[in-house]
Coordinates of C-alpha atoms and ligand atoms in Angstrom, one line a residue:
Chain A
X1 CA 40.8 12.0 8.1
X2 CA 43.8 11.6 10.3
X3 CA 45.4 14.7 8.8
X4 CA 42.4 16.7 9.4
X5 CA 42.4 15.6 13.1
X6 CA 46.0 16.5 13.5
X7 CA 45.6 19.9 12.0
X8 CA 42.6 20.6 14.3
X9 CA 44.8 19.7 17.2
X10 CA 47.7 21.7 16.0
X11 CA 45.4 24.7 15.6
X12 CA 44.2 24.1 19.1
X13 CA 47.8 23.8 20.4
X14 CA 48.5 27.1 18.7
X15 CA 45.4 28.9 20.0
X16 CA 45.9 27.8 23.6
X17 CA 49.5 28.8 23.9
X18 CA 49.4 31.2 26.9
X19 CA 50.4 34.3 24.9
X20 CA 48.1 33.6 22.0
X21 CA 45.2 32.6 24.3
X22 CA 45.6 35.8 26.3
X23 CA 45.7 38.0 23.2
X24 CA 42.7 36.3 21.7
X25 CA 40.7 36.4 24.9
X26 CA 41.6 40.1 25.3
X27 CA 40.6 40.8 21.7
X28 CA 37.4 39.0 22.1
X29 CA 36.6 40.8 25.3
X30 CA 37.4 44.2 23.6
X31 CA 35.1 43.4 20.7
X32 CA 32.3 42.3 23.1
X33 CA 32.7 45.5 25.1
X34 CA 32.4 47.8 22.1
X35 CA 29.5 46.0 20.4
X36 CA 27.1 48.8 21.5
X37 CA 29.2 51.3 19.5
X38 CA 29.1 49.3 16.3
X39 CA 25.9 51.1 15.3
X40 CA 23.7 48.0 15.3
X41 CA 20.0 48.9 15.2
X42 CA 17.8 47.9 18.1
X43 CA 16.5 44.9 16.3
X44 CA 20.0 43.5 15.9
X45 CA 20.9 44.4 19.5
X46 CA 17.9 42.4 20.7
X47 CA 19.2 39.4 18.8
X48 CA 22.7 39.8 20.2
X49 CA 21.3 39.9 23.7
X50 CA 19.2 36.9 22.9
X51 CA 22.3 35.0 21.7
X52 CA 24.1 35.8 25.0
X53 CA 21.1 34.6 27.0
X54 CA 20.9 31.4 25.0
X55 CA 24.6 30.8 25.4
X56 CA 24.1 31.0 29.1
X57 CA 21.1 28.6 28.9
X58 CA 23.1 26.1 26.9
X59 CA 26.0 26.3 29.3
X60 CA 23.5 25.4 32.0
X61 CA 22.1 22.4 30.1
X62 CA 25.6 21.4 29.1
X63 CA 26.4 20.6 32.8
X64 CA 23.6 18.1 32.7
X65 CA 24.0 16.7 29.2
X66 CA 27.6 17.3 28.4
X67 CA 29.2 16.6 31.8
X68 CA 26.8 14.3 33.7
X69 CA 25.2 12.4 30.9
X70 CA 21.7 13.3 31.9
X71 CA 19.1 14.6 29.5
X72 CA 16.6 17.4 30.1
X73 CA 13.8 18.3 27.7
X74 CA 12.3 20.7 30.3
X75 CA 14.9 23.5 30.6
X76 CA 12.2 26.0 29.7
X77 CA 10.6 25.1 33.0
X78 CA 13.6 26.3 34.9
X79 CA 13.8 29.5 32.8
X80 CA 10.1 30.1 33.6
X81 CA 10.7 29.7 37.3
X82 CA 13.4 32.3 37.2
X83 CA 11.5 34.6 34.9
X84 CA 8.3 34.5 37.0
X85 CA 10.0 34.7 40.4
X86 CA 11.9 37.9 39.3
X87 CA 8.9 39.4 37.5
X88 CA 6.5 38.9 40.3
X89 CA 8.9 40.2 43.0
X90 CA 9.9 43.3 41.0
X91 CA 6.6 44.1 39.4
X92 CA 4.1 43.2 42.1
X93 CA 6.2 43.5 45.3
X94 CA 8.5 46.3 44.1
X95 CA 11.7 44.4 44.9
X96 CA 15.0 45.4 43.3
X97 CA 15.8 43.1 40.3
X98 CA 19.2 42.1 41.8
X99 CA 17.7 41.3 45.2
X100 CA 15.0 39.2 43.6
X101 CA 17.8 37.1 42.0
X102 CA 18.6 35.6 45.4
X103 CA 15.0 34.3 45.7
X104 CA 15.2 33.1 42.1
X105 CA 18.4 31.1 42.8
X106 CA 17.0 29.5 45.9
X107 CA 13.7 28.7 44.2
X108 CA 15.4 27.2 41.2
X109 CA 17.7 25.2 43.3
X110 CA 14.7 23.7 45.1
X111 CA 12.9 22.9 41.9
X112 CA 16.2 21.5 40.6
X113 CA 16.3 19.1 43.5
X114 CA 12.8 17.9 43.0
X115 CA 13.3 17.3 39.2
X116 CA 16.7 15.8 39.9
X117 CA 15.4 13.1 42.1
X118 CA 13.7 11.0 39.4
X119 CA 17.1 11.1 37.5
X120 CA 18.4 8.8 40.2
X121 CA 16.3 6.0 38.9
X122 CA 15.7 7.0 35.3
X123 CA 18.0 7.7 32.4
X124 CA 17.6 8.1 28.6
X125 CA 14.2 8.1 27.2
X126 CA 12.4 7.9 30.6
X127 CA 14.3 10.9 31.9
X128 CA 13.5 12.8 28.7
X129 CA 9.8 12.2 29.2
X130 CA 9.9 13.1 32.9
X131 CA 11.7 16.4 32.2
X132 CA 9.5 17.1 29.2
X133 CA 6.5 16.6 31.6
X134 CA 8.1 19.0 34.1
X135 CA 8.3 21.7 31.5
X136 CA 4.6 21.3 30.7
X137 CA 3.6 21.2 34.3
X138 CA 5.3 24.5 34.9
X139 CA 3.3 26.0 32.0
X140 CA 0.1 24.6 33.5
X141 CA 0.9 26.0 36.9
X142 CA 1.5 29.4 35.2
X143 CA -2.0 29.2 33.7
X144 CA -3.8 28.0 36.7
X145 CA -2.1 30.0 39.5
X146 CA -3.8 33.1 38.3
X147 CA -3.7 35.3 41.4
X148 CA 0.1 35.1 41.3
X149 CA 0.9 34.7 37.6
X150 CA -2.0 36.5 36.1
X151 CA -2.7 33.3 34.2
X152 CA -3.0 33.2 30.4
X153 CA -3.1 37.0 30.3
X154 CA 0.6 37.1 31.2
X155 CA 2.5 39.9 32.9
X156 CA 3.1 43.1 31.0
X157 CA 5.4 46.0 31.6
X158 CA 8.1 44.1 33.4
X159 CA 10.5 46.7 34.9
X160 CA 14.1 46.8 33.7
X161 CA 16.8 46.0 36.2
X162 CA 18.0 49.1 38.1
X163 CA 20.8 49.7 40.5
X164 CA 21.8 52.9 42.3
X165 CA 19.8 55.1 40.0
X166 CA 20.9 53.5 36.8
X167 CA 18.3 51.6 34.8
X168 CA 19.6 48.9 32.5
X169 CA 17.8 49.3 29.2
X170 CA 18.3 48.2 25.7
X171 CA 18.7 51.8 24.7
X172 CA 21.6 52.5 27.1
X173 CA 23.0 49.0 26.4
X174 CA 22.7 48.2 30.0
X175 CA 20.7 45.0 29.1
X176 CA 23.5 44.0 26.8
X177 CA 26.2 44.4 29.4
X178 CA 24.2 42.6 32.0
X179 CA 23.5 39.6 29.7
X180 CA 27.2 39.6 28.7
X181 CA 28.3 39.7 32.3
X182 CA 26.0 36.8 33.2
X183 CA 27.2 34.8 30.2
X184 CA 30.9 35.4 31.0
X185 CA 30.4 34.6 34.7
X186 CA 28.7 31.3 33.9
X187 CA 31.3 30.5 31.3
X188 CA 34.1 31.1 33.9
X189 CA 32.2 29.0 36.4
X190 CA 31.9 26.1 34.0
X191 CA 35.6 26.4 33.0
X192 CA 36.6 26.1 36.7
X193 CA 34.1 23.4 37.3
X194 CA 35.5 21.0 34.8
X195 CA 38.9 21.1 36.4
X196 CA 37.7 20.5 39.9
X197 CA 36.6 17.7 42.1
X198 CA 33.0 18.4 41.4
X199 CA 33.4 18.5 37.6
X200 CA 35.4 15.3 37.6
X201 CA 32.8 13.6 39.7
X202 CA 30.1 14.6 37.2
X203 CA 32.1 13.4 34.3
X204 CA 32.9 10.2 36.1
X205 CA 29.2 9.6 36.6
X206 CA 28.6 10.1 32.9
X207 CA 31.5 7.8 32.0
X208 CA 30.8 4.8 34.2
X209 CA 28.4 5.0 37.1
X210 CA 29.6 1.8 38.8
X211 CA 33.2 2.8 38.6
X212 CA 32.3 6.2 40.0
X213 CA 30.6 4.6 43.0
X214 CA 33.7 2.5 43.5
X215 CA 35.8 5.7 43.6
X216 CA 33.6 6.8 46.5
X217 CA 31.5 9.2 44.5
X218 CA 28.1 9.8 45.8
X219 CA 26.3 9.5 42.5
X220 CA 22.9 10.6 44.0
X221 CA 24.4 13.8 45.3
X222 CA 26.1 14.6 42.0
X223 CA 23.2 13.9 39.8
X224 CA 21.0 16.1 41.8
X225 CA 23.7 18.8 42.0
X226 CA 23.9 18.8 38.2
X227 CA 20.2 19.4 38.0
X228 CA 20.5 22.2 40.6
X229 CA 23.3 23.9 38.7
X230 CA 21.5 23.7 35.4
X231 CA 18.3 25.0 37.1
X232 CA 19.9 27.9 38.8
X233 CA 21.8 29.0 35.7
X234 CA 18.7 28.7 33.5
X235 CA 16.6 30.6 36.1
X236 CA 19.2 33.5 36.2
X237 CA 19.1 33.7 32.4
X238 CA 15.3 33.5 32.6
X239 CA 15.2 36.5 34.9
X240 CA 17.2 38.5 32.5
X241 CA 15.3 37.3 29.6
X242 CA 12.0 38.4 31.1
X243 CA 13.2 41.9 31.6
X244 CA 14.5 42.0 28.0
X245 CA 11.1 40.9 26.7
X246 CA 9.1 43.1 29.0
X247 CA 6.2 40.7 28.7
X248 CA 5.9 37.0 29.7
X249 CA 3.1 34.5 29.6
X250 CA 3.0 30.7 29.5
X251 CA 3.8 30.7 25.8
X252 CA 7.1 32.3 26.4
X253 CA 8.4 29.1 27.9
X254 CA 7.2 26.4 25.6
X255 CA 8.7 23.1 24.6
X256 CA 10.2 24.9 21.6
X257 CA 12.5 26.8 24.0
X258 CA 13.7 23.5 25.6
X259 CA 14.3 22.0 22.1
X260 CA 16.4 25.0 21.0
X261 CA 18.6 24.8 24.1
X262 CA 19.1 21.1 23.7
X263 CA 19.8 21.6 19.9
X264 CA 22.4 24.2 20.7
X265 CA 24.2 21.8 23.1
X266 CA 24.2 19.0 20.6
X267 CA 25.0 21.1 17.5
X268 CA 27.8 23.0 19.2
X269 CA 29.4 20.0 20.9
X270 CA 28.3 18.7 24.3
X271 CA 30.8 18.9 27.0
X272 CA 32.5 21.9 25.4
X273 CA 32.2 25.6 26.2
X274 CA 33.1 26.8 22.7
X275 CA 30.4 24.7 21.3
X276 CA 27.7 26.5 23.2
X277 CA 28.8 29.8 21.7
X278 CA 28.9 28.6 18.1
X279 CA 25.6 26.6 18.6
X280 CA 23.8 29.6 19.9
X281 CA 25.0 31.9 17.2
X282 CA 23.9 29.5 14.5
X283 CA 20.6 28.5 15.9
X284 CA 19.5 31.9 17.1
X285 CA 20.7 33.8 14.1
X286 CA 19.5 31.3 11.5
X287 CA 15.8 31.8 11.9
X288 CA 16.3 35.6 11.8
X289 CA 17.8 35.4 8.4
X290 CA 14.5 35.2 6.7
X291 CA 10.8 35.0 7.5
X292 CA 10.4 31.6 5.7
X293 CA 13.2 30.2 7.8
X294 CA 11.3 31.3 10.9
X295 CA 8.2 29.3 9.9
X296 CA 10.2 26.2 9.2
X297 CA 12.7 26.5 12.0
X298 CA 11.7 23.4 13.8
X299 CA 12.0 21.4 10.6
X300 CA 15.5 22.9 10.3
X301 CA 16.4 22.1 13.9
X302 CA 15.1 18.6 13.5
X303 CA 17.1 18.1 10.4
X304 CA 20.2 19.6 11.9
X305 CA 19.9 17.3 14.9
X306 CA 19.5 14.2 12.7
X307 CA 22.4 15.1 10.5
X308 CA 24.6 15.9 13.4
X309 CA 23.8 12.6 15.1
X310 CA 24.6 10.8 11.8
X311 CA 27.7 12.6 10.7
X312 CA 29.2 14.5 13.6
X313 CA 27.8 13.2 16.9
X314 CA 30.4 15.1 18.8
X315 CA 29.1 18.5 17.5
X316 CA 30.6 21.1 15.3
X317 CA 33.3 22.1 17.7
X318 CA 33.3 18.9 19.7
X319 CA 36.7 17.6 19.0
X320 CA 38.7 15.8 21.6
X321 CA 41.1 18.3 23.1
X322 CA 44.8 17.1 22.9
X323 CA 46.0 19.7 25.2
X324 CA 48.0 18.5 28.2
X325 CA 46.3 18.7 31.5
X326 CA 47.1 22.1 32.9
X327 CA 49.6 21.9 35.8
X328 CA 50.9 24.8 37.7
X329 CA 54.6 25.6 37.4
X330 CA 55.4 25.0 41.0
X331 CA 54.0 21.4 40.7
X332 CA 55.9 20.7 37.6
X333 CA 59.1 21.9 39.3
X334 CA 58.4 19.7 42.3
X335 CA 57.8 16.7 40.0
X336 CA 60.8 17.1 37.8
X337 CA 62.9 17.9 40.8
X338 CA 66.6 18.7 40.4
X339 CA 66.7 16.7 37.1
X340 CA 66.3 18.2 33.7
X341 CA 62.9 19.0 32.4
X342 CA 61.1 16.2 30.6
X343 CA 60.6 16.8 26.9
X344 CA 57.2 17.6 25.4
X345 CA 55.3 14.4 25.0
X346 CA 53.0 13.3 22.3
X347 CA 53.5 13.5 18.5
X348 CA 54.3 17.0 17.6
X349 CA 53.9 17.7 13.9
X350 CA 56.0 20.5 12.7
X351 CA 54.5 22.2 9.7
Chain B
X1 CA 49.4 -13.6 65.7
X2 CA 48.9 -10.1 64.3
X3 CA 45.3 -9.0 63.8
X4 CA 44.6 -9.4 60.1
X5 CA 44.1 -6.3 58.0
X6 CA 41.1 -8.0 56.3
X7 CA 39.1 -10.8 57.9
X8 CA 36.3 -12.4 55.9
X9 CA 34.3 -14.8 58.0
X10 CA 32.0 -17.3 56.4
X11 CA 30.4 -15.1 53.8
X12 CA 27.7 -16.6 51.5
X13 CA 25.6 -15.2 48.8
X14 CA 23.2 -16.7 46.3
X15 CA 21.4 -15.4 43.3
X16 CA 17.9 -16.6 42.6
X17 CA 18.5 -19.6 44.9
X18 CA 21.7 -20.5 43.2
X19 CA 24.6 -20.3 45.5
X20 CA 27.5 -18.3 44.1
X21 CA 29.7 -18.0 47.2
X22 CA 29.4 -20.4 50.1
X23 CA 31.0 -20.0 53.6
X24 CA 34.1 -18.4 52.3
X25 CA 36.6 -17.2 54.9
X26 CA 39.8 -15.4 54.0
X27 CA 42.2 -13.2 55.8
X28 CA 45.0 -10.9 54.8
X29 CA 47.7 -9.4 56.9
X30 CA 49.2 -6.0 56.3
X31 CA 51.6 -5.9 53.3
X32 CA 50.8 -9.3 52.1
X33 CA 50.1 -10.3 48.5
X34 CA 47.3 -12.9 48.6
X35 CA 45.8 -14.5 45.6
X36 CA 42.3 -15.8 45.1
X37 CA 42.3 -18.2 42.2
X38 CA 39.8 -20.6 40.7
X39 CA 38.3 -21.6 37.4
X40 CA 35.9 -19.2 35.6
X41 CA 32.6 -18.8 37.4
X42 CA 34.1 -20.0 40.7
X43 CA 32.8 -16.8 42.5
X44 CA 36.0 -14.8 42.7
X45 CA 34.6 -11.5 41.3
X46 CA 31.5 -12.0 43.5
X47 CA 33.8 -12.0 46.6
X48 CA 35.2 -8.7 45.4
X49 CA 31.7 -7.4 44.9
X50 CA 30.7 -8.3 48.4
X51 CA 34.0 -6.9 49.8
X52 CA 33.4 -3.5 48.1
X53 CA 29.8 -3.3 49.1
X54 CA 28.3 -3.9 45.7
X55 CA 26.4 -7.0 47.0
X56 CA 25.2 -7.6 50.6
X57 CA 26.2 -11.1 51.7
X58 CA 23.4 -13.3 52.8
X59 CA 25.4 -14.3 55.8
X60 CA 28.9 -13.9 57.2
X61 CA 30.9 -11.0 58.5
X62 CA 33.8 -8.9 57.1
X63 CA 36.2 -7.0 59.3
X64 CA 38.7 -4.4 58.0
X65 CA 41.2 -3.1 60.5
X66 CA 39.0 -4.6 63.2
X67 CA 35.9 -2.8 62.1
X68 CA 32.9 -4.5 60.6
X69 CA 32.3 -3.4 57.0
X70 CA 29.8 -5.7 55.4
X71 CA 26.5 -3.7 55.3
X72 CA 28.4 -0.6 54.5
X73 CA 27.9 1.4 51.3
X74 CA 30.6 1.2 48.6
X75 CA 31.5 4.8 49.1
X76 CA 32.1 4.2 52.8
X77 CA 34.2 1.2 52.2
X78 CA 36.5 3.1 49.7
X79 CA 37.0 5.8 52.4
X80 CA 37.9 3.1 54.9
X81 CA 40.7 2.0 52.6
X82 CA 39.7 -0.8 50.2
X83 CA 39.8 -0.1 46.5
X84 CA 39.5 -2.3 43.4
X85 CA 40.0 -2.7 39.7
X86 CA 37.5 -4.4 37.4
X87 CA 37.8 -7.6 35.4
X88 CA 36.2 -5.9 32.4
X89 CA 38.0 -2.5 32.5
X90 CA 35.9 0.3 33.7
X91 CA 38.0 3.4 33.1
X92 CA 36.4 6.8 32.4
X93 CA 37.2 6.5 28.7
X94 CA 36.6 10.1 27.8
X95 CA 38.7 11.5 30.5
X96 CA 42.5 11.9 30.4
X97 CA 44.6 9.4 32.2
X98 CA 45.5 11.9 34.9
X99 CA 41.9 12.9 35.3
X100 CA 41.0 9.2 35.9
X101 CA 43.6 9.1 38.7
X102 CA 42.4 12.4 40.1
X103 CA 38.9 11.0 40.2
X104 CA 40.5 8.3 42.5
X105 CA 41.4 11.1 44.9
X106 CA 37.8 12.1 45.2
X107 CA 37.0 11.0 48.7
X108 CA 40.3 12.5 50.1
X109 CA 39.8 15.8 48.4
X110 CA 38.1 18.2 50.8
X111 CA 37.6 21.6 49.2
X112 CA 34.1 22.5 48.4
X113 CA 32.3 23.7 45.2
X114 CA 32.6 27.2 46.7
X115 CA 36.4 26.8 47.0
X116 CA 36.8 25.7 43.4
X117 CA 34.4 28.3 42.0
X118 CA 36.3 31.1 43.7
X119 CA 39.7 29.4 43.4
X120 CA 40.4 29.8 47.0
X121 CA 43.8 29.1 48.5
X122 CA 42.5 25.9 49.9
X123 CA 41.4 24.8 46.4
X124 CA 44.7 25.6 44.7
X125 CA 46.8 24.1 47.4
X126 CA 44.8 20.8 47.5
X127 CA 44.4 20.6 43.8
X128 CA 48.2 21.0 43.3
X129 CA 48.8 18.4 46.0
X130 CA 46.4 15.9 44.2
X131 CA 48.0 16.5 40.8
X132 CA 51.4 15.9 42.3
X133 CA 50.2 12.8 43.9
X134 CA 48.5 11.6 40.8
X135 CA 51.7 11.9 38.8
X136 CA 53.7 10.2 41.5
X137 CA 51.3 7.3 41.2
X138 CA 51.4 7.3 37.4
X139 CA 55.2 7.0 37.7
X140 CA 54.8 3.9 39.8
X141 CA 53.0 2.3 37.0
X142 CA 55.2 3.8 34.3
X143 CA 52.3 5.8 32.8
X144 CA 53.6 9.3 33.5
X145 CA 54.3 9.9 29.9
X146 CA 50.7 9.0 29.0
X147 CA 49.0 11.2 31.6
X148 CA 47.4 13.4 29.0
X149 CA 46.0 10.7 26.8
X150 CA 42.4 9.7 26.9
X151 CA 42.0 6.5 28.9
X152 CA 40.0 4.9 26.2
X153 CA 42.8 5.4 23.7
X154 CA 45.4 3.5 25.7
X155 CA 46.5 0.1 24.7
X156 CA 44.9 -2.7 26.7
X157 CA 47.8 -3.3 29.1
X158 CA 48.1 0.3 29.9
X159 CA 44.4 0.5 30.6
X160 CA 44.8 -2.2 33.2
X161 CA 47.6 -0.2 34.8
X162 CA 45.7 3.0 34.7
X163 CA 42.9 1.2 36.6
X164 CA 45.5 0.2 39.2
X165 CA 46.7 3.8 39.4
X166 CA 43.2 5.0 40.0
X167 CA 42.6 2.5 42.7
X168 CA 45.8 3.5 44.5
X169 CA 44.8 7.1 44.2
X170 CA 41.9 6.5 46.5
X171 CA 44.4 6.3 49.3
X172 CA 43.4 2.7 50.0
X173 CA 45.7 0.4 51.9
X174 CA 44.2 -2.7 50.4
X175 CA 44.0 -2.9 46.7
X176 CA 41.9 -5.6 45.0
X177 CA 43.0 -6.5 41.5
X178 CA 40.5 -8.5 39.4
X179 CA 42.5 -10.5 36.8
X180 CA 44.9 -7.6 36.0
X181 CA 46.9 -9.8 33.7
X182 CA 43.9 -10.9 31.6
X183 CA 44.6 -10.5 27.9
X184 CA 48.3 -9.7 28.4
X185 CA 51.1 -11.6 26.7
X186 CA 53.7 -13.3 29.0
X187 CA 56.1 -10.3 28.8
X188 CA 53.4 -7.8 29.7
X189 CA 52.3 -10.1 32.5
X190 CA 55.8 -10.3 33.9
X191 CA 56.1 -6.5 33.7
X192 CA 52.8 -6.2 35.6
X193 CA 53.8 -8.6 38.3
X194 CA 57.0 -6.6 38.9
X195 CA 54.9 -3.6 39.1
X196 CA 52.6 -5.3 41.7
X197 CA 55.7 -6.3 43.7
X198 CA 56.9 -2.8 43.6
X199 CA 53.5 -1.5 44.8
X200 CA 53.7 -3.9 47.7
X201 CA 57.1 -2.7 48.6
X202 CA 55.6 0.7 49.0
X203 CA 53.5 -0.6 51.8
X204 CA 50.3 -1.6 50.1
X205 CA 48.4 -4.9 50.7
X206 CA 47.2 -6.7 47.7
X207 CA 44.4 -9.2 47.0
X208 CA 44.8 -10.6 43.5
X209 CA 42.2 -12.5 41.5
X210 CA 43.6 -14.7 38.8
X211 CA 42.2 -17.8 37.0
X212 CA 45.6 -18.8 35.6
X213 CA 47.4 -20.3 38.6
X214 CA 50.9 -20.0 37.0
X215 CA 50.7 -16.3 36.9
X216 CA 50.4 -16.0 40.7
X217 CA 52.7 -18.8 41.8
X218 CA 55.8 -16.6 42.2
X219 CA 54.2 -13.5 43.4
X220 CA 51.8 -14.7 46.1
X221 CA 52.6 -15.1 49.8
X222 CA 49.5 -17.2 50.1
X223 CA 46.9 -18.5 47.8
X224 CA 43.2 -19.3 48.3
X225 CA 41.5 -21.6 45.8
X226 CA 37.8 -21.2 45.1
X227 CA 35.8 -23.7 43.1
X228 CA 32.1 -23.5 42.5
X229 CA 31.7 -21.0 45.3
X230 CA 33.6 -22.9 47.9
X231 CA 37.1 -22.7 49.2
X232 CA 38.9 -25.9 48.4
X233 CA 42.4 -25.0 49.4
X234 CA 44.5 -22.4 51.0
X235 CA 48.1 -22.0 51.9
X236 CA 51.6 -21.5 50.4
X237 CA 51.8 -21.5 46.6
X238 CA 53.7 -24.8 46.3
X239 CA 51.4 -26.6 48.7
X240 CA 48.3 -25.3 46.9
X241 CA 49.7 -26.2 43.5
X242 CA 50.3 -29.8 44.6
X243 CA 46.9 -30.1 46.3
X244 CA 45.0 -33.0 44.6
X245 CA 41.7 -31.2 45.0
X246 CA 43.1 -28.1 43.3
X247 CA 44.5 -30.1 40.5
X248 CA 41.2 -31.9 40.1
X249 CA 39.3 -28.6 40.0
X250 CA 41.6 -27.3 37.4
X251 CA 41.5 -30.5 35.4
X252 CA 37.8 -30.2 35.3
X253 CA 38.2 -27.0 33.3
X254 CA 41.4 -26.0 31.8
X255 CA 44.8 -27.0 33.2
X256 CA 46.8 -24.0 34.0
X257 CA 49.0 -25.4 36.7
X258 CA 52.7 -25.0 35.8
X259 CA 55.0 -27.4 33.9
Ligands
ADP401 N1 24.4 -10.4 40.0 C1 24.4 -11.7 39.7 N2 23.3 -12.3 39.4 C2 23.2 -13.6 39.2 N3 24.3 -14.4 39.2 C3 25.5 -13.9 39.5 C4 25.6 -12.5 39.8 N4 26.9 -12.3 40.0 C5 27.5 -13.4 39.9 N5 26.7 -14.4 39.6 C6 27.0 -15.8 39.4 O1 27.9 -16.2 40.3 C7 28.9 -17.1 39.8 C8 30.3 -16.7 40.1 O2 30.6 -15.6 39.2 P1 31.9 -14.8 39.3 O3 32.1 -14.3 40.7 O4 31.9 -13.7 38.3 O5 33.0 -15.8 38.9 P2 34.6 -15.6 38.6 O6 34.9 -14.2 38.9 O7 35.2 -16.6 39.6 O8 34.8 -16.0 37.2 C9 28.5 -17.3 38.3 O9 27.8 -18.5 38.2 C10 27.7 -16.1 38.0 O10 26.8 -16.4 37.0
MG402 MG1 35.6 -12.9 37.6

């Protein structure tokens, strides 16, 4: 067991060497950019876009679950807020998709604040129930608020995003690039977040709320902020998702969707970014492999979650990173001063 | 006489009608090491909890640098310059040691979420500064080589030190240490006491809780003795150690007085 751990960490050490990391990131980006030229049919391209959108959604929920230690079973509610806001603004009021995103962000942030408030008093099971209820309330609102949402009939013919005469469609791969862009931006955001005052405060709240308070962290503010960030990211992904689908109704945003997002986070490894990618790929591709799998997908999700909790609670890719905390060169030089450099610490195993 | 850095005046608190701290007064001057000792259950930790704003005292007043601070929220009190460690270690176990210390700098880090998201100059400059400071603090405690370990993986003694580092990182002038030597062997304890002396030499003021009187005899400028919620003695270490009431209080429980 120990050997396995060390090899994982050695692999990590290798992968994250600046040169290796740059090459791999560059290669990954190059592959992602040429995906539309790989000759995938439209069915497969739709799945690829869906994976990108779910990675984004998982990254959003990860801020809550992985960093802050709060649970949400109502992410579909936030997705719906974004999807409906954009759809109504573009379809009914003729707004540009990208302009509507501003409204979508503001609205989602407001809803995030409202849903975040109960989290100040509740955790665990109680918070699960509240957020689950929130998801269902949003669905009910969609059904009842017919003048705006067209009720159970749903909204059809959602326009594709367009900018300066270019329409982003599935056919011209515009949708793919947009969803890729959003995913990468959110990923970059999360990466910076973890290594900032805000990210550390969120993780401190997860680690020990009392100690966090004693460090001067305003726990209230950061819990609500976590909900706001998760809400805004989900809503942005929701906006994009609605234009990909072209049709939405209350059944687009069911509890199933919230479950999938949570399953991705847990399966992949909460608190990690890489986990969201692998989790989404597995859980979105898996049901597409065969019809029968689609029918039983919730049984499979349930099983996966139970097995993960039992055998690998940290998630598939949720190992504890052994990389040194990144410190800029100028700081290192200032610390070591005129003396010689300190040697590499920790147990290095040479193969 | 100089105005004390911390001046606690007659604080009392009771839980469910049972008095835990009764009319306790205590003051500390700048750069002193003062110890608060007493048997288990005497109310020492409760005094810390009142000081740091976790509990509101039923009565009494607390002044820090001349400003009244009882009634203030914990976050405010940290910003004013009082920080603490915990009797039962409360590190952020899943964060690296250096991250724990960086969390300590929270209230004195001023860049916004916007700054960090767009990696503005302000963010980079301040973050570099805090990392530098965090490592300097870890050096004080001899933990600089363990900065990248997860706090939860550290041996017990190092965890206690990491908590002290985190408390210092808040920028506090007054550091409250709740039984920092608990669970340490005599050698580790000596090492820790040297460390505390060194911290004092850097200009910090220290209020130290300990239930083993021997531990604090050499290090304390003054000692307060708490028993059953009440102060029973205060003064210089030798005087306190020879005080009949103190000896009696300790005889009631375990005898920890030297020799
Ligand atoms: N939140 C609380 N609720 C009820 N009783 C408490 C609380 N906090 C402390 N006490 C009581 O106050 C007394 C003093 O406790 P404490 O301050 O932890 O003692 P010490 O730190 O000196 O060992 C104990 O009897 C304890 O049970
Ligand atoms: Mg105590």
